[in-house]
Coordinates of C-alpha atoms and ligand atoms in Angstrom, one line a residue:
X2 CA -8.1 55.0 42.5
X3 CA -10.5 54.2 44.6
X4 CA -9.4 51.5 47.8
X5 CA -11.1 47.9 47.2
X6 CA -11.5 47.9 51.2
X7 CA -14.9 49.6 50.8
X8 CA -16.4 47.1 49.3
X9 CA -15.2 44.2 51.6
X10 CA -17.8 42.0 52.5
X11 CA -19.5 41.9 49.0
X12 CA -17.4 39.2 47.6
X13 CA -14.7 40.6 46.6
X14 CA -13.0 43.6 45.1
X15 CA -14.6 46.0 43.3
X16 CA -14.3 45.2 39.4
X17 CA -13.7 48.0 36.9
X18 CA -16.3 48.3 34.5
X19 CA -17.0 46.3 31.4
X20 CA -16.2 48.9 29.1
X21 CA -13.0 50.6 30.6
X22 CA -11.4 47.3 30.7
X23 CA -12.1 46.9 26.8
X24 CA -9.9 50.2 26.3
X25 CA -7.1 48.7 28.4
X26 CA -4.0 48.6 26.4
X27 CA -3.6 45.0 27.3
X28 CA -7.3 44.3 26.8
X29 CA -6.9 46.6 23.0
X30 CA -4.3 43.9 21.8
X31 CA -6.6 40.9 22.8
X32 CA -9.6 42.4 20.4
X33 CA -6.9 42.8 18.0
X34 CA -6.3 38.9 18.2
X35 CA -9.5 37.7 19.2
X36 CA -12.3 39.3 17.8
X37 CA -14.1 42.2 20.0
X38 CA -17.2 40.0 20.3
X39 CA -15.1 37.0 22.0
X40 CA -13.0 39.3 24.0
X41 CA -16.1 41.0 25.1
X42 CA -17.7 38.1 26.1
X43 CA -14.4 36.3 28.0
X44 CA -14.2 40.3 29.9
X45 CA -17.4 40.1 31.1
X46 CA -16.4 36.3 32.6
X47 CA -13.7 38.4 34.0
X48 CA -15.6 41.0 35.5
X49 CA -18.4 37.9 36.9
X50 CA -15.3 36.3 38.2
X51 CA -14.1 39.5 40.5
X52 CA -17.9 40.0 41.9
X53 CA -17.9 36.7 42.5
X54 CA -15.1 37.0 44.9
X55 CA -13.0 34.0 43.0
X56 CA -10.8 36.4 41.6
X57 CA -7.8 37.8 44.1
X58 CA -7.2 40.9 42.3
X59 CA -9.9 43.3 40.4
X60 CA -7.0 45.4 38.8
X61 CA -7.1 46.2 35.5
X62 CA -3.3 44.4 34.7
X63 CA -4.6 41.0 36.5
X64 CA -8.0 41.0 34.6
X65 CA -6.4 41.3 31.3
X66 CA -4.6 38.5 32.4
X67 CA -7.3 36.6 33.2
X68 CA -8.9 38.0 30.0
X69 CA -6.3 36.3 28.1
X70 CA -6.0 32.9 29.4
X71 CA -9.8 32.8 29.0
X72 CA -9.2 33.3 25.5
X73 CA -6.7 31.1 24.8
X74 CA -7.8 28.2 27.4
X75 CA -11.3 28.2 25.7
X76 CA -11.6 25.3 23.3
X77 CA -12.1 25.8 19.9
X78 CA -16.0 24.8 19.1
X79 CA -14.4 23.2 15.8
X80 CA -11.3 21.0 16.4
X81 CA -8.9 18.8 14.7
X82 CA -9.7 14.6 15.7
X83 CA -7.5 11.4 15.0
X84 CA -9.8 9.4 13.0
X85 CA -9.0 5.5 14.2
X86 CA -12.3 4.5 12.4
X87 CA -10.3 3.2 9.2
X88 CA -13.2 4.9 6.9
X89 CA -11.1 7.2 5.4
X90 CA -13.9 9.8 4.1
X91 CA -15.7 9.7 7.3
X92 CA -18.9 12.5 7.0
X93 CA -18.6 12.9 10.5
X94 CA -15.1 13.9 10.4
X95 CA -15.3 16.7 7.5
X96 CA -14.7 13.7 4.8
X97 CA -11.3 14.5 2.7
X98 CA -8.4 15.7 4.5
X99 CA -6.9 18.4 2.4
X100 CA -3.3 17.6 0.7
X101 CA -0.7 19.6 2.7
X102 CA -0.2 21.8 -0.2
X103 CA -3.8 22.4 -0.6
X104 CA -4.2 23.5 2.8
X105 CA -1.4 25.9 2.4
X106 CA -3.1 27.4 -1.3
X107 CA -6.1 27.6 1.1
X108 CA -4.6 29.9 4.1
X109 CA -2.4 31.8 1.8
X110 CA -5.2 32.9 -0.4
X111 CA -7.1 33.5 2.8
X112 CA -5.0 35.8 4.0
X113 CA -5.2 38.4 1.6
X114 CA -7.4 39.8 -1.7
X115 CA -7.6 37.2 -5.0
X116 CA -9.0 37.1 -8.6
X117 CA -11.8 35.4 -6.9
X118 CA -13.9 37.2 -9.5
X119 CA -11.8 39.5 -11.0
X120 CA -10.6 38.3 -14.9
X121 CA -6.5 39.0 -14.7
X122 CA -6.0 39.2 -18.4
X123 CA -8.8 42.0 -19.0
X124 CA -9.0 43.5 -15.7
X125 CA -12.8 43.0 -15.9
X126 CA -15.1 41.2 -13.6
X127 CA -14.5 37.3 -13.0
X128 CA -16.5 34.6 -12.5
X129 CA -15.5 31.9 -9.3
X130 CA -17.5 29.8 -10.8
X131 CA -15.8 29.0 -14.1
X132 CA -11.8 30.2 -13.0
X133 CA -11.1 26.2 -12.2
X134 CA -12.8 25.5 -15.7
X135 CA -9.9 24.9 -17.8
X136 CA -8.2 22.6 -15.8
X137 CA -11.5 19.9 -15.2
X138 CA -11.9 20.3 -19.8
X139 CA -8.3 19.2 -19.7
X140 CA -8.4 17.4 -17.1
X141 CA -12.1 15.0 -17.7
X142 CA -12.5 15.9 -21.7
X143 CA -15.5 17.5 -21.2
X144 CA -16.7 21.0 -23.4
X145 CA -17.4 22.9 -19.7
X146 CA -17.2 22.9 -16.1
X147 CA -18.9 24.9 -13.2
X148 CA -18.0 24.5 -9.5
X149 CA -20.6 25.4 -7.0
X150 CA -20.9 24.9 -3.0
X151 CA -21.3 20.9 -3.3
X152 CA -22.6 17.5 -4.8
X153 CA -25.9 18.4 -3.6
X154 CA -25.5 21.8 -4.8
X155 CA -24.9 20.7 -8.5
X156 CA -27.7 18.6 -8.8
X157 CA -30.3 21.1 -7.3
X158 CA -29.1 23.5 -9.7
X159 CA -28.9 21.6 -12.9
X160 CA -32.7 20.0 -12.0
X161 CA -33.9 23.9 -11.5
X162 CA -31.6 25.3 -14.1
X163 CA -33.2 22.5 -17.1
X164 CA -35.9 20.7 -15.5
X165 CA -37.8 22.7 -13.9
X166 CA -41.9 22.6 -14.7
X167 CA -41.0 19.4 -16.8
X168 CA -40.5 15.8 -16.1
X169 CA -37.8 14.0 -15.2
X170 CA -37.2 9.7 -16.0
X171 CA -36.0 8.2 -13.1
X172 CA -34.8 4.3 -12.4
X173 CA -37.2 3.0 -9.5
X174 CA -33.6 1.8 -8.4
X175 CA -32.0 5.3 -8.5
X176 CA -34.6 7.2 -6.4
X177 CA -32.3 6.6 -3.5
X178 CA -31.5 8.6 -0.4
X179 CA -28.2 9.6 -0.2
X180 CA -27.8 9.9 3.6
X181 CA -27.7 13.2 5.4
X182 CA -31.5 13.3 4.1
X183 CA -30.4 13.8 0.9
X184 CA -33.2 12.0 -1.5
X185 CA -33.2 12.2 -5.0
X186 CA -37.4 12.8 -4.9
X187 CA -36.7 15.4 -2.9
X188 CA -34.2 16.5 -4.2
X189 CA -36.3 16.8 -7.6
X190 CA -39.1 18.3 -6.0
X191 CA -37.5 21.3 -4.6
X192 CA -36.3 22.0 -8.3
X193 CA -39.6 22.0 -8.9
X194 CA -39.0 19.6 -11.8
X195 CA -41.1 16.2 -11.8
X196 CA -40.4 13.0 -10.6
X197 CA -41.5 10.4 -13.3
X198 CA -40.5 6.8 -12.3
X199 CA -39.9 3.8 -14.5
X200 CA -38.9 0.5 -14.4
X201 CA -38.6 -1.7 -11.0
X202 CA -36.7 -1.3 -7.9
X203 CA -34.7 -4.1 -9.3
X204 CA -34.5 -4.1 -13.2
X205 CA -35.1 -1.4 -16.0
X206 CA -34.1 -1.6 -19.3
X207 CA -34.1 1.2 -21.6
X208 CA -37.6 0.3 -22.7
X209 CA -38.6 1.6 -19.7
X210 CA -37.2 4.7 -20.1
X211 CA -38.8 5.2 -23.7
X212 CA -41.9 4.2 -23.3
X213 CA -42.4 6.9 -20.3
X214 CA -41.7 9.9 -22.6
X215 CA -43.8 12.3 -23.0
X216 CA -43.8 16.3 -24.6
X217 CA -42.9 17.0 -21.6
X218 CA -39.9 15.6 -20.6
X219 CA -36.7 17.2 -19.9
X220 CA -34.3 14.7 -19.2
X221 CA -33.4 11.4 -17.9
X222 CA -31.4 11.5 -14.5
X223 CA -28.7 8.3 -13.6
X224 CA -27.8 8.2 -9.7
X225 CA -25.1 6.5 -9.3
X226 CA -26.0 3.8 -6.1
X227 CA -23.5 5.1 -3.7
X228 CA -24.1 3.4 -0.6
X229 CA -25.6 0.0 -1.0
X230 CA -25.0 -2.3 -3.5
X231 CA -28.0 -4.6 -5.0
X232 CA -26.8 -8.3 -6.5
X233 CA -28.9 -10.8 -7.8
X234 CA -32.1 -10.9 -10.3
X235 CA -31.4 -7.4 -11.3
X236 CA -31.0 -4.8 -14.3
X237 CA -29.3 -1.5 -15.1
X238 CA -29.0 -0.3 -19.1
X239 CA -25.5 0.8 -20.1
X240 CA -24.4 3.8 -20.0
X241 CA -24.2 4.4 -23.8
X242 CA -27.2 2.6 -24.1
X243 CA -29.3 4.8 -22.2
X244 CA -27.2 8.5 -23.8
X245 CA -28.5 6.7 -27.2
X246 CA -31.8 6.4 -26.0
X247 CA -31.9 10.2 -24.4
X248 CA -30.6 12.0 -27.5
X249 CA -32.9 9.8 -29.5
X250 CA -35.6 11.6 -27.9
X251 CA -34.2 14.8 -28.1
X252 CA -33.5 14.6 -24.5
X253 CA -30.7 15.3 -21.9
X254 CA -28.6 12.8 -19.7
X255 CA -27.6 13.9 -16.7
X256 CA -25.8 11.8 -14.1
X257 CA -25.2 11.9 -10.6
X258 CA -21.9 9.9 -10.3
X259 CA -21.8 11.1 -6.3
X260 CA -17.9 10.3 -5.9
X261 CA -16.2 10.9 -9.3
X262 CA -13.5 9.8 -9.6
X263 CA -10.2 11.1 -12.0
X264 CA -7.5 8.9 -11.6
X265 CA -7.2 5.3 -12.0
X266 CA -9.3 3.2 -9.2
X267 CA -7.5 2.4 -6.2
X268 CA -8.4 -0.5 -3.9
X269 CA -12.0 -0.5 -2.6
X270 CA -12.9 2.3 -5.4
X271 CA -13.6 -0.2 -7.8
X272 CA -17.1 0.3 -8.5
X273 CA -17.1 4.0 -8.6
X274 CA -17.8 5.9 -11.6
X275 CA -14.6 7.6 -13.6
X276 CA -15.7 11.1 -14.8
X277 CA -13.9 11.1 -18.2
X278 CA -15.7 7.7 -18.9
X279 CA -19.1 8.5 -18.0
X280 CA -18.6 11.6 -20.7
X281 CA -17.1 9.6 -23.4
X282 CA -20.0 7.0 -22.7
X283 CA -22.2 10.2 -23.3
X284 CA -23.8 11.4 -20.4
X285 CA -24.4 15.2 -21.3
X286 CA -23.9 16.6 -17.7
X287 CA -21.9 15.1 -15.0
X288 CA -22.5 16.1 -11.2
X289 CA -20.2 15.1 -8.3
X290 CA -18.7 15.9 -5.2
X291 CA -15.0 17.4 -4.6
X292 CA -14.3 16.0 -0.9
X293 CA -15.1 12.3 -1.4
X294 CA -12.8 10.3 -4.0
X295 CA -11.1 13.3 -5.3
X296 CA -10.1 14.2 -2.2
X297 CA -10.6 17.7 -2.4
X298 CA -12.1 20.4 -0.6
X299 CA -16.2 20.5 -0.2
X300 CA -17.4 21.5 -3.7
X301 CA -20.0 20.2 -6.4
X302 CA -18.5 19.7 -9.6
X303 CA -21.0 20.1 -13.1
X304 CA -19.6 19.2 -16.3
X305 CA -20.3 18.6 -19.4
X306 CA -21.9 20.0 -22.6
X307 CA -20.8 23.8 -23.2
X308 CA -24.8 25.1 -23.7
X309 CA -26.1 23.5 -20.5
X310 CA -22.9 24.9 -18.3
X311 CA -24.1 28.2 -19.7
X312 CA -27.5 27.7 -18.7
X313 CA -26.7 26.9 -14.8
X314 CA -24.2 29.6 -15.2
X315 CA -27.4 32.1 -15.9
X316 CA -29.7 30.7 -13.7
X317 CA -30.3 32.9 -10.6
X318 CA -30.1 29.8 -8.2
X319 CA -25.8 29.7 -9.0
X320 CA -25.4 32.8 -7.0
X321 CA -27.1 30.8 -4.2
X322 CA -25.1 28.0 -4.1
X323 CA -21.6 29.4 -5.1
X324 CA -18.3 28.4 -3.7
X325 CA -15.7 30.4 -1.6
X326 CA -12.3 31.1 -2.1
X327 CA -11.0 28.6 0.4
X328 CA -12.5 25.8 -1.8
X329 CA -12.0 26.8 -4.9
X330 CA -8.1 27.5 -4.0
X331 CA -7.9 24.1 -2.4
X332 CA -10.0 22.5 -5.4
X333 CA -7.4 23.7 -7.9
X334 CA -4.1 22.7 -5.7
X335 CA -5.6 19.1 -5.3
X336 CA -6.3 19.2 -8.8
X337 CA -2.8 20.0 -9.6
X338 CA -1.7 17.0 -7.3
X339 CA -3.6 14.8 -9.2
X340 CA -2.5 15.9 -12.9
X341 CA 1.6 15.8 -11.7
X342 CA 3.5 12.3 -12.0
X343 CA 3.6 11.0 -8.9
X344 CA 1.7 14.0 -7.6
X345 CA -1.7 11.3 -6.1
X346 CA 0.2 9.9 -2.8
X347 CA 0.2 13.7 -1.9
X348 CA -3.4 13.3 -1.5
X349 CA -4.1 12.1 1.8
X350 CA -7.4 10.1 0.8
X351 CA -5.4 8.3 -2.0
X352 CA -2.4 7.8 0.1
X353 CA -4.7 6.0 2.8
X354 CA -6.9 3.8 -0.1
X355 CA -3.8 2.4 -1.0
X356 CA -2.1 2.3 2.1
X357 CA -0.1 -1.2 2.4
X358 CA -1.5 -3.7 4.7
X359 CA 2.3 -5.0 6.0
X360 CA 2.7 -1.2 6.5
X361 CA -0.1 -0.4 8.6
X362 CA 0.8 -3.8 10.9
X363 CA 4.4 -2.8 11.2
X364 CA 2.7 0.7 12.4
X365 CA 0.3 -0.6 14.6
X366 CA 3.1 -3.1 16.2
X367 CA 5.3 -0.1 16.7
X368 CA 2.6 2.0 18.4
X369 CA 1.5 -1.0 20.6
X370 CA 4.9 -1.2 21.9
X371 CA 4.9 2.3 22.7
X372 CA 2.0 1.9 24.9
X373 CA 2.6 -1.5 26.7
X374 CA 6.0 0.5 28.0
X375 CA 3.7 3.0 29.4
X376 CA 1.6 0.4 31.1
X377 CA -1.1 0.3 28.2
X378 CA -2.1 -3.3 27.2
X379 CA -2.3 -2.5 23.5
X380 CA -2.4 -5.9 20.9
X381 CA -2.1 -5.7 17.2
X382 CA -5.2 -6.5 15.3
X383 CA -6.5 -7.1 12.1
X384 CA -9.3 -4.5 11.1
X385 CA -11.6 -3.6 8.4
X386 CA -11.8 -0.2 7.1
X387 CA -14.1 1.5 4.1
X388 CA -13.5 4.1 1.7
X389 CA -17.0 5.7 3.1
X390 CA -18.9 9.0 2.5
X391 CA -21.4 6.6 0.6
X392 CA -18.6 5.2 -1.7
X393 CA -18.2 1.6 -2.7
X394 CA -20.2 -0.1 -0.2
X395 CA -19.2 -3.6 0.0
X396 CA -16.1 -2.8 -1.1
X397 CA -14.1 -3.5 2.9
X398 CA -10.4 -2.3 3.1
X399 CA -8.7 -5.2 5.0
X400 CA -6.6 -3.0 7.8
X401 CA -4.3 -3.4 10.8
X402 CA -5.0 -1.7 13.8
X403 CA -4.1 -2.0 17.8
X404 CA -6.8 -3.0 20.4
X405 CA -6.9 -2.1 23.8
X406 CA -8.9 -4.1 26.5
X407 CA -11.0 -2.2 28.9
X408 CA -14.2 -3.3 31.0
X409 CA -16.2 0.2 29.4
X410 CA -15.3 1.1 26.4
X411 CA -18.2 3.2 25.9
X412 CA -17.1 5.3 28.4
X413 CA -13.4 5.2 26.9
X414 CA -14.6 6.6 23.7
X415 CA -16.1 9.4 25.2
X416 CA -13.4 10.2 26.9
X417 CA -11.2 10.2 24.2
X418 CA -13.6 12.7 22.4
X419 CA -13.7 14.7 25.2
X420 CA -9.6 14.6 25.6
X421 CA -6.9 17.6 24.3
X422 CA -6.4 16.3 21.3
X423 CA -9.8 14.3 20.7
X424 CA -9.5 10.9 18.9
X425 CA -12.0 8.9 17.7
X426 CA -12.0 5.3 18.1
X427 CA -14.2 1.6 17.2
X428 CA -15.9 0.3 20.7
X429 CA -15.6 -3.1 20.6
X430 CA -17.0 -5.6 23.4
X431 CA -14.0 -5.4 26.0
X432 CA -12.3 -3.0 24.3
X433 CA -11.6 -0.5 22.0
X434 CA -9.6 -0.3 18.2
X435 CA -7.8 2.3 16.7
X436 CA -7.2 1.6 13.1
X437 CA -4.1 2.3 11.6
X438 CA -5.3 3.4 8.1
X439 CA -6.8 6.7 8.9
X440 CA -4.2 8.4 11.4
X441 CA -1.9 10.7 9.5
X442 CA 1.8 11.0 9.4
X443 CA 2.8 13.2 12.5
X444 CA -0.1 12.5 14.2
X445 CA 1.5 9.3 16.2
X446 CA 2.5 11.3 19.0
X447 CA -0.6 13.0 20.1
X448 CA -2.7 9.6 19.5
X449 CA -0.5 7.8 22.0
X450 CA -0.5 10.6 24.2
X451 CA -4.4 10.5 24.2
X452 CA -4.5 6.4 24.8
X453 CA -2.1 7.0 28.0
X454 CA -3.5 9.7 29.0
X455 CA -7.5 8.2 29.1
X456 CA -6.0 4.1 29.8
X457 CA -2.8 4.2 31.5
X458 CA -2.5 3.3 34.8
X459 CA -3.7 6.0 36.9
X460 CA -0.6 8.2 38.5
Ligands
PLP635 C1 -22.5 12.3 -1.9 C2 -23.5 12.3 -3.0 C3 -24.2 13.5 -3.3 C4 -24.1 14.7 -2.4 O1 -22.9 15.3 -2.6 P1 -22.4 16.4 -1.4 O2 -21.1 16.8 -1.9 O3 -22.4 15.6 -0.2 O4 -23.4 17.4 -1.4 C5 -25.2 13.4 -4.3 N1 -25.3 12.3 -5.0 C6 -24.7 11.2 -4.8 C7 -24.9 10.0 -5.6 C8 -23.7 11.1 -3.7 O5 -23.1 10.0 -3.5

């Protein structure tokens, strides 16, 4: 081996190269763990670090060393955060936390080969996108089911799949934006189906709806207002009502119920749609998402009548927009939850809609203690929380929570973003507010770690 004395003066020692360390046994097991591209890339930092002269040691045993810590010390560009928002399906935040047991269906299946389209009982292909079908019939009533990549997902794909080159009724009211940029006009556009409006922004009767159709109309399309609420002079046809009217005509109605929601409504959920209702009122195809209400993983749910399933099913578009194991496996576990007796409070976003208010105080007294005898000034307070992710606005969730003074609390909130475990919190003038209703069991201990570590008195 050559001596590193030659190169004295340069910096530093001389560095092997790039592609003799990556064959260093050391270096070998790190591509096994990491990923060749990421252990690559943290090598080459390595390498910089040794021509640089900030390294002592430009041996191969040191540098995999180096190697390694790089690799580990490297945050993750995805990351868990302690949501002390209150709104418990926060977009931001990746909406539903997964039940425990969901997670575990999910890294289990993940970490081998499934059915995923493979038919057990004749050993024949499968099809992802009807294997959770039998237990949504069972579960919602309805003749089919289809699960695709998400909410958006399964209205694009019903609008192409039976609407397109044909026109499509549409409440003035309805022709909403979702958020995220998600607008139904759009939305109907890029199916290539057409928007047909009727009635006003504030009232349409089914009148409206009947007088607009034409040969060619496919279908009349119900949003369901997700986030905002309109009160006063205004006017919506039932449900039945407007299914009466549709199959009158001949005619299809599909509706976008956004949330869905299977189980009875918990607090602040009130005005959401239930699934097996909307079918029984006789809507003929039912889209909605899996990681708001149901609090499952992301996923677009269609169902409905057996013959228009069977159409999306065809339709090119489905291979587009198809789900992947992960949330199919979660889907089904959540699912599961929610059929067993007893089986909801496993779900975290129905345990924290119907967390107790004399709970959450006791909580937040418990952690305010905690910090005041580590020289935080922590107070309980009173809060207001939401279910979110466009659900029931309007609908607050009264909440506890602990606030802590501070002159910036701007600054405060970034650094608890920016801290090892990151938490988001409320800024409020003078201070900041955690809200209890959102931090999960066994997270406690990191979130006070976080509030000393960013507010306590400096060491
Ligand atoms: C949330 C929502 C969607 C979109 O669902 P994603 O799962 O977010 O794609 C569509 N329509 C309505 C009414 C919604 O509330």
């Amino acid at each position: 081996m050559r001596s590193h004395s030659d190169i004295a003066g340069t910096g530093g020692p001389r560095p092997p190269a790039v592609g003799r360390l990556l064959q260093h046994p050391d270096v070998v097991v790190l591509i096994a763990r990491h990923g060749r591209a990421a252990t690559t890339a943290a090598v080459k930092t390595a390498v910089e670090e040794v021509r640089a002269g900030m390294s002592a040691s430009g041996e191969g045993r040191a540098l995999a060393q180096r190697v390694a810590q790089l690799l580990d010390g490297s945050p993750r560009q995805l990351r868990r955060v302690i949501n002390g928002t209150g709104v418990v399906i926060h977009t931001n935040l990746g909406r539903a936390p997964l039940a425990s047991r969901a997670a575990a269906r999910a890294a289990d299946l993940a970490a081998g080969y499934s059915n995923l389209e493979l038919d057990l009982r004749t050993g024949r292909r499968g099809d992802r996108h009807s294997l959770l079908a039998d237990i949504l019939r069972r579960m919602v009533g309805v003749e089919a089911a289809m699960v695709v990549n998400n909410g958006a997902a399964a209205v694009l794909l019903g609008l192409t799949a039976l609407c397109r080159g044909r026109e499509v009724l549409v409440s003035r009211g309805e022709a909403i934006e979702i958020g995220g940029g998600f607008r139904i006009p759009d939305i109907l556009r890029l199916s290539g189906a057409k928007l047909v409006e009727v009635g006003t922004t504030n009232r349409t009767r089914v009148s409206d709806y009947e007088r607009a159709c034409t040969p060619r109309t496919a279908a009349f399309l119900r949003v369901h207002q997700s986030n905002f609420r309109m009160t006063g002079f205004t006017e919506r046809p039932r449900l039945p009502d407007l299914a009466a009217a549709a199959h009158r005509s001949g005619l299809h109605l599909l509706e976008d119920v956004g949330s869905g929601l299977l189980p009875p409504a918990p607090a602040g959920a009130a005005h959401e749609v239930r699934l097996g209702r909307s079918w029984a009122e006789g809507a003929d195809l039912i889209f909605c998402s899996g990681d708001k209400l149901l609090g499952a993983s992301q996923a677009g749910l269609v169902l409905g009548r057996a013959e228009l399933v069977e159409r999306l099913h065809r339709h090119p578009l489905a291979r587009a927009l198809r789900p992947d194991k992960l949330q199919l496996a979660a889907l089904e576990e959540t699912l599961r939850c929610i059929e067993e007796p007893g089986g909801l409070e496993r779900i975290p976003v129905w345990a924290m809609l119907r967390a107790d208010a004399r709970w959450l105080r006791r909580r937040s007294e418990r952690w305010a203690e905690r910090l005041r005898r580590v020289g935080v000034p922590a107070e309980v307070t009173s809060t207001e929380g939401a279910a979110g992710g466009g659900t029931t606005p309007g609908d607050p969730l009264p909440s506890y929570g602990i606030h802590i003074p501070c002159p910036r609390p701007g600054m405060v909130r970034r650094r608890l973003l920016a801290a090892e475990t990151a938490v988001l919190c409320l800024e409020r003038p003078g201070g900041i507010v955690i809200d209890a209703r959102c931090v999960l069991p066994g997270e406690d201990g990191s979130l006070l770690a976080a509030l000393a570590a960013v507010l306590g008195p400096a060491k």
